[in-house]
JSON list of C-alpha atoms in Angstrom, two decimals:
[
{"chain": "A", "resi": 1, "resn": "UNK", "atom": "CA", "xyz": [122.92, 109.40, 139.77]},
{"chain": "A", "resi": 2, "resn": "UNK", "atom": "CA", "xyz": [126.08, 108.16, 137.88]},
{"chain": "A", "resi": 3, "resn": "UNK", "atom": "CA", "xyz": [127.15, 110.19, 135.14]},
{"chain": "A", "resi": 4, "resn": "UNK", "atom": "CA", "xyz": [127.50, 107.81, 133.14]},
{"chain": "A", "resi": 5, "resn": "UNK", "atom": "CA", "xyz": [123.98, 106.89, 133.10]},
{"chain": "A", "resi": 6, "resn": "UNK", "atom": "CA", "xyz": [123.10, 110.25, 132.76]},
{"chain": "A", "resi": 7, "resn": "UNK", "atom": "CA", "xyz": [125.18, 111.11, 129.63]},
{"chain": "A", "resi": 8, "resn": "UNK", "atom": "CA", "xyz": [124.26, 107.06, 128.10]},
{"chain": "A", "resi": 9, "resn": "UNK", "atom": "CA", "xyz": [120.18, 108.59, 128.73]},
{"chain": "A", "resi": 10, "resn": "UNK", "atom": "CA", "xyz": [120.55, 111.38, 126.93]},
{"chain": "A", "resi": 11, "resn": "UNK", "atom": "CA", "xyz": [122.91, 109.57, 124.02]},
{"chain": "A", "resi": 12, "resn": "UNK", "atom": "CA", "xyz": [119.85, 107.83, 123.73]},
{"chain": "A", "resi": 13, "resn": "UNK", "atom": "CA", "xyz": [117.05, 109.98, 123.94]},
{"chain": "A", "resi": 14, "resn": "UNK", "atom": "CA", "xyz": [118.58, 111.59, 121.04]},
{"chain": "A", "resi": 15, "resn": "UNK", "atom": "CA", "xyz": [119.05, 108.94, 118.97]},
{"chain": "A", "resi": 16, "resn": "UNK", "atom": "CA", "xyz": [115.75, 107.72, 119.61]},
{"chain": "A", "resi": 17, "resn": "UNK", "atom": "CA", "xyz": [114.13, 111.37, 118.56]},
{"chain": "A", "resi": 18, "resn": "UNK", "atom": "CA", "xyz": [116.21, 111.73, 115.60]},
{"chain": "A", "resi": 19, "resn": "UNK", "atom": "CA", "xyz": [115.04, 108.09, 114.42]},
{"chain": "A", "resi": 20, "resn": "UNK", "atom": "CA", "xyz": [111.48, 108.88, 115.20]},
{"chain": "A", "resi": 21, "resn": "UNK", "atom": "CA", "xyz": [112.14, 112.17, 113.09]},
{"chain": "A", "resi": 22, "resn": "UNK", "atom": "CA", "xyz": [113.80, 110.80, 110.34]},
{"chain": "A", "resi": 23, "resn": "UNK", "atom": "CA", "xyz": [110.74, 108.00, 109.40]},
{"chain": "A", "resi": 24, "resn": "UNK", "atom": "CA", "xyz": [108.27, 110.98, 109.94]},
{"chain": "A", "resi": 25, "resn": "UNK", "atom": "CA", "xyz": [110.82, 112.79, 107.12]},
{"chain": "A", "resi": 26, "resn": "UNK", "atom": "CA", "xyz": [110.45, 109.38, 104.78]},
{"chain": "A", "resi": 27, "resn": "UNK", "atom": "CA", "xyz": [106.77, 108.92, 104.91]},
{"chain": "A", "resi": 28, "resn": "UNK", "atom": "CA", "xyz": [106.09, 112.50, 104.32]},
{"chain": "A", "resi": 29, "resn": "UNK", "atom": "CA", "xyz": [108.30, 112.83, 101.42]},
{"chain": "A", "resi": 30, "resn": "UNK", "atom": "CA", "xyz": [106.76, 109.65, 100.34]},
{"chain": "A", "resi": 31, "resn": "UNK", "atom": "CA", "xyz": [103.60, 110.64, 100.75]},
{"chain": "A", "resi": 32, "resn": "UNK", "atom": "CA", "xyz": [103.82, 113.80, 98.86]},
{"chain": "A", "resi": 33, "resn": "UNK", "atom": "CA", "xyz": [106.26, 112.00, 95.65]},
{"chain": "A", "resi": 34, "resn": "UNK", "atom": "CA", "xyz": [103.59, 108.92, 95.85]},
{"chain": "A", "resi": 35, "resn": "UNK", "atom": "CA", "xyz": [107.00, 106.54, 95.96]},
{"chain": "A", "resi": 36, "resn": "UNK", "atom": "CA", "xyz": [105.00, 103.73, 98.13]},
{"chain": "A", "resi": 37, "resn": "UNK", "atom": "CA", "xyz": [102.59, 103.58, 96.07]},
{"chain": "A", "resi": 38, "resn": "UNK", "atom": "CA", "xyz": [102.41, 100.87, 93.06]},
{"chain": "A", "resi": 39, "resn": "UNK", "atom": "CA", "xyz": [103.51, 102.43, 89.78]},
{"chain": "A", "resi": 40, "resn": "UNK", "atom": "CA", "xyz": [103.25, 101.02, 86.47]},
{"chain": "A", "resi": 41, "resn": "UNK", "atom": "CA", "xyz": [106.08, 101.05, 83.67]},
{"chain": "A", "resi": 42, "resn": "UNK", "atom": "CA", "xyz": [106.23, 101.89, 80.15]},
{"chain": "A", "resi": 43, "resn": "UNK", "atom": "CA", "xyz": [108.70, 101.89, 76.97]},
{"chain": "A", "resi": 44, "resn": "UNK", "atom": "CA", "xyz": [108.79, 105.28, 74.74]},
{"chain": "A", "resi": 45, "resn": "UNK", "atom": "CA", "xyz": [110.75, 105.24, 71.75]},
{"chain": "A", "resi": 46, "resn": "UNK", "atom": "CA", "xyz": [111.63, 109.09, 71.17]},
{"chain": "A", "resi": 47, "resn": "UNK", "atom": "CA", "xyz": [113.99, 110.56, 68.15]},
{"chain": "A", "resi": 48, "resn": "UNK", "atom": "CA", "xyz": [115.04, 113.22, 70.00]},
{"chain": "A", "resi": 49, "resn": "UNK", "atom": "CA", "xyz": [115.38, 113.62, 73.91]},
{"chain": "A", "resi": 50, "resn": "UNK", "atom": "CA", "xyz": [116.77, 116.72, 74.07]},
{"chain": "A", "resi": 51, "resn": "UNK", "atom": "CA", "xyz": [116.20, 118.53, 77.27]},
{"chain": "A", "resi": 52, "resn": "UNK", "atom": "CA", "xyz": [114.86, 114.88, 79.17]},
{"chain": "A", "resi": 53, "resn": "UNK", "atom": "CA", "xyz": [116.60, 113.76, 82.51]},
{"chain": "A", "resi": 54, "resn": "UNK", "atom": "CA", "xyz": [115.98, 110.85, 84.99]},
{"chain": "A", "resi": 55, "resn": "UNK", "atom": "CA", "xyz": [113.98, 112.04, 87.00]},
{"chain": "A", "resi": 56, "resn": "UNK", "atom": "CA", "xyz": [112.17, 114.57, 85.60]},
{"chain": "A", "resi": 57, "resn": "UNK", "atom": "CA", "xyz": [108.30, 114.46, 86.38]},
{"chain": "A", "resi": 58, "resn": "UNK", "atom": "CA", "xyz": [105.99, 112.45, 83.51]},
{"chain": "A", "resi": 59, "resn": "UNK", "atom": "CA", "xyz": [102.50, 114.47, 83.48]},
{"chain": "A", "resi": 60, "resn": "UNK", "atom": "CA", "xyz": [99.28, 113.57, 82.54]},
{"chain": "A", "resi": 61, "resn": "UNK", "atom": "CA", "xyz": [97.08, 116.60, 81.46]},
{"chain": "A", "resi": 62, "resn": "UNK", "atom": "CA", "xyz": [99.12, 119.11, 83.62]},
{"chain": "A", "resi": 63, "resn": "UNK", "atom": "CA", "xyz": [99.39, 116.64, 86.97]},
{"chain": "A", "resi": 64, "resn": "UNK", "atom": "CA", "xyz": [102.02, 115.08, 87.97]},
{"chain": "A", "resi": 65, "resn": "UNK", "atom": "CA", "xyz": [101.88, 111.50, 87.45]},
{"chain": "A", "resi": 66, "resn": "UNK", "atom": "CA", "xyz": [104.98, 109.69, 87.47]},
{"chain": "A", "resi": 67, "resn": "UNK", "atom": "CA", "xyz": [108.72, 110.00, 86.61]},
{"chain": "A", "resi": 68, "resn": "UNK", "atom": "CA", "xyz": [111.37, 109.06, 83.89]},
{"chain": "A", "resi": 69, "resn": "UNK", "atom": "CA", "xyz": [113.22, 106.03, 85.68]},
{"chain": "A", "resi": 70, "resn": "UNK", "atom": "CA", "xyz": [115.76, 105.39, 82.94]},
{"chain": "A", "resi": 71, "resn": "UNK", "atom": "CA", "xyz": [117.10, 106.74, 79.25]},
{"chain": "A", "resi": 72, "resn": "UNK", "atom": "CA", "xyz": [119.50, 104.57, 77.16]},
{"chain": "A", "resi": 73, "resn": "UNK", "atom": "CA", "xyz": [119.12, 102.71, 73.44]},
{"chain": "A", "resi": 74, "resn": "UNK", "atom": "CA", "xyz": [117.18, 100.61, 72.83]},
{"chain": "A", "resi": 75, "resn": "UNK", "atom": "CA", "xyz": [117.94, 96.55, 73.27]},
{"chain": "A", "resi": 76, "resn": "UNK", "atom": "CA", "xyz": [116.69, 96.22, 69.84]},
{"chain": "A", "resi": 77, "resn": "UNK", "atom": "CA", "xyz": [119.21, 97.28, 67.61]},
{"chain": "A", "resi": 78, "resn": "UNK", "atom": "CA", "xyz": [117.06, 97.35, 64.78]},
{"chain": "A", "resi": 79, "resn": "UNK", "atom": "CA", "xyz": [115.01, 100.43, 66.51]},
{"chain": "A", "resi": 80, "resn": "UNK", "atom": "CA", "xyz": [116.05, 103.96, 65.72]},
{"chain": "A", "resi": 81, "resn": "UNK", "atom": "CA", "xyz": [115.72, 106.12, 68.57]},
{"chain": "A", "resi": 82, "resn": "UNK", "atom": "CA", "xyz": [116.22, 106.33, 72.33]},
{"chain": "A", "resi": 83, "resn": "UNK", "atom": "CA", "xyz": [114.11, 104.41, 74.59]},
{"chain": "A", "resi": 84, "resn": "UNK", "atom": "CA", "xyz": [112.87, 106.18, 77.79]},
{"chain": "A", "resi": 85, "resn": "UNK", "atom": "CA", "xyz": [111.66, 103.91, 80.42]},
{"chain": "A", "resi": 86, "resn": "UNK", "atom": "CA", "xyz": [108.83, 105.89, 82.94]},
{"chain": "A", "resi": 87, "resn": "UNK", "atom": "CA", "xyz": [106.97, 105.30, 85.55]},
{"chain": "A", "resi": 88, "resn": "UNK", "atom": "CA", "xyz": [103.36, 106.44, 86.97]},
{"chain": "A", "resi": 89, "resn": "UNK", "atom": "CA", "xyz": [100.63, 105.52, 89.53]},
{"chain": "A", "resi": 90, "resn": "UNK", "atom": "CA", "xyz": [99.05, 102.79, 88.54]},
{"chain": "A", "resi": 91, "resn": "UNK", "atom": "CA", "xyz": [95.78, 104.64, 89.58]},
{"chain": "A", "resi": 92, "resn": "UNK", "atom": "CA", "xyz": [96.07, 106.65, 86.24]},
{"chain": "A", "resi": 93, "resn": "UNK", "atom": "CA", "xyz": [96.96, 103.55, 83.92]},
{"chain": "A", "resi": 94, "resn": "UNK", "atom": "CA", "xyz": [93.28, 103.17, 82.71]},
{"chain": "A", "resi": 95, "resn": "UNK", "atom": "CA", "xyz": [93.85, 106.66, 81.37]},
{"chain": "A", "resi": 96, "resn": "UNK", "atom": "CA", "xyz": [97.06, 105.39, 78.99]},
{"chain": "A", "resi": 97, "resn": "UNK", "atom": "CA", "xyz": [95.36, 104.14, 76.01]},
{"chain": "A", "resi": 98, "resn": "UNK", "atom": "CA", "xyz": [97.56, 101.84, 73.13]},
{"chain": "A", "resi": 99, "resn": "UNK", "atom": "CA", "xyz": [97.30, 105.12, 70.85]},
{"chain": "A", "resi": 100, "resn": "UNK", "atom": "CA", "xyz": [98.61, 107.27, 73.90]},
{"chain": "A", "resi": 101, "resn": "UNK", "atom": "CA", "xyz": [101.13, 109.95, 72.46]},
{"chain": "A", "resi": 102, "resn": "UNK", "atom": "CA", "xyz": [104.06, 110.74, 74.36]},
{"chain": "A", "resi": 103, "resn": "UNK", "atom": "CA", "xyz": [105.96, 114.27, 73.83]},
{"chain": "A", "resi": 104, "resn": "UNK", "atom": "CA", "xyz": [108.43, 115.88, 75.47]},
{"chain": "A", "resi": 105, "resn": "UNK", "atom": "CA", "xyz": [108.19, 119.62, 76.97]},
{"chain": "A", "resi": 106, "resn": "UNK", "atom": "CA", "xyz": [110.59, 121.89, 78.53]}
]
């Protein structure tokens, strides 16, 4: 066989096995940090944020149910405070209630 060929097959092979590895990679990580599945977003108004990061995990009676997506004053500029935009599963929105409380724990 031409070496060519060989070398091109193997070039490929590769490729091919490192794509088929890397979308294994993505759906289990996605899997595991629920990011396909449809989230719901909410506002917070919060005095103090000390300690909160984008990023860091929102929970829900100890489990893990979402994420803070952003931090930044509010549009408002009437409001006092800092607004913290999260996100969770939209599975667990029938458990947010209107008179939710929202705290922040290190």
């Amino acid at each position: 066989m031409n070496r060519r060929f060989v070398h091109e097959t193997r070039v490929g092979a590769l490729i091919l096995m490192a794509s088929v590895i890397f979308v294994v990679a993505i759906f289990s990580i996605g899997r595991h940090q629920k990011i396909f599945g449809q989230k719901v977003r909410y506002k917070i108004i919060f005095s103090n944020i000390s300690g909160l990061n984008k990023g860091d995990a929102v929970m829900l009676n100890g489990l893990i149910v979402g994420n803070v997506d952003r931090i930044q004053f509010p549009k408002n500029m009437s409001r006092p405070g800092i607004e913290v935009v999260i996100s969770v599963q939209k599975n667990v929105e029938t458990r947010i209630r209107e008179d939710s409380k929202a705290s922040i724990a290190s």
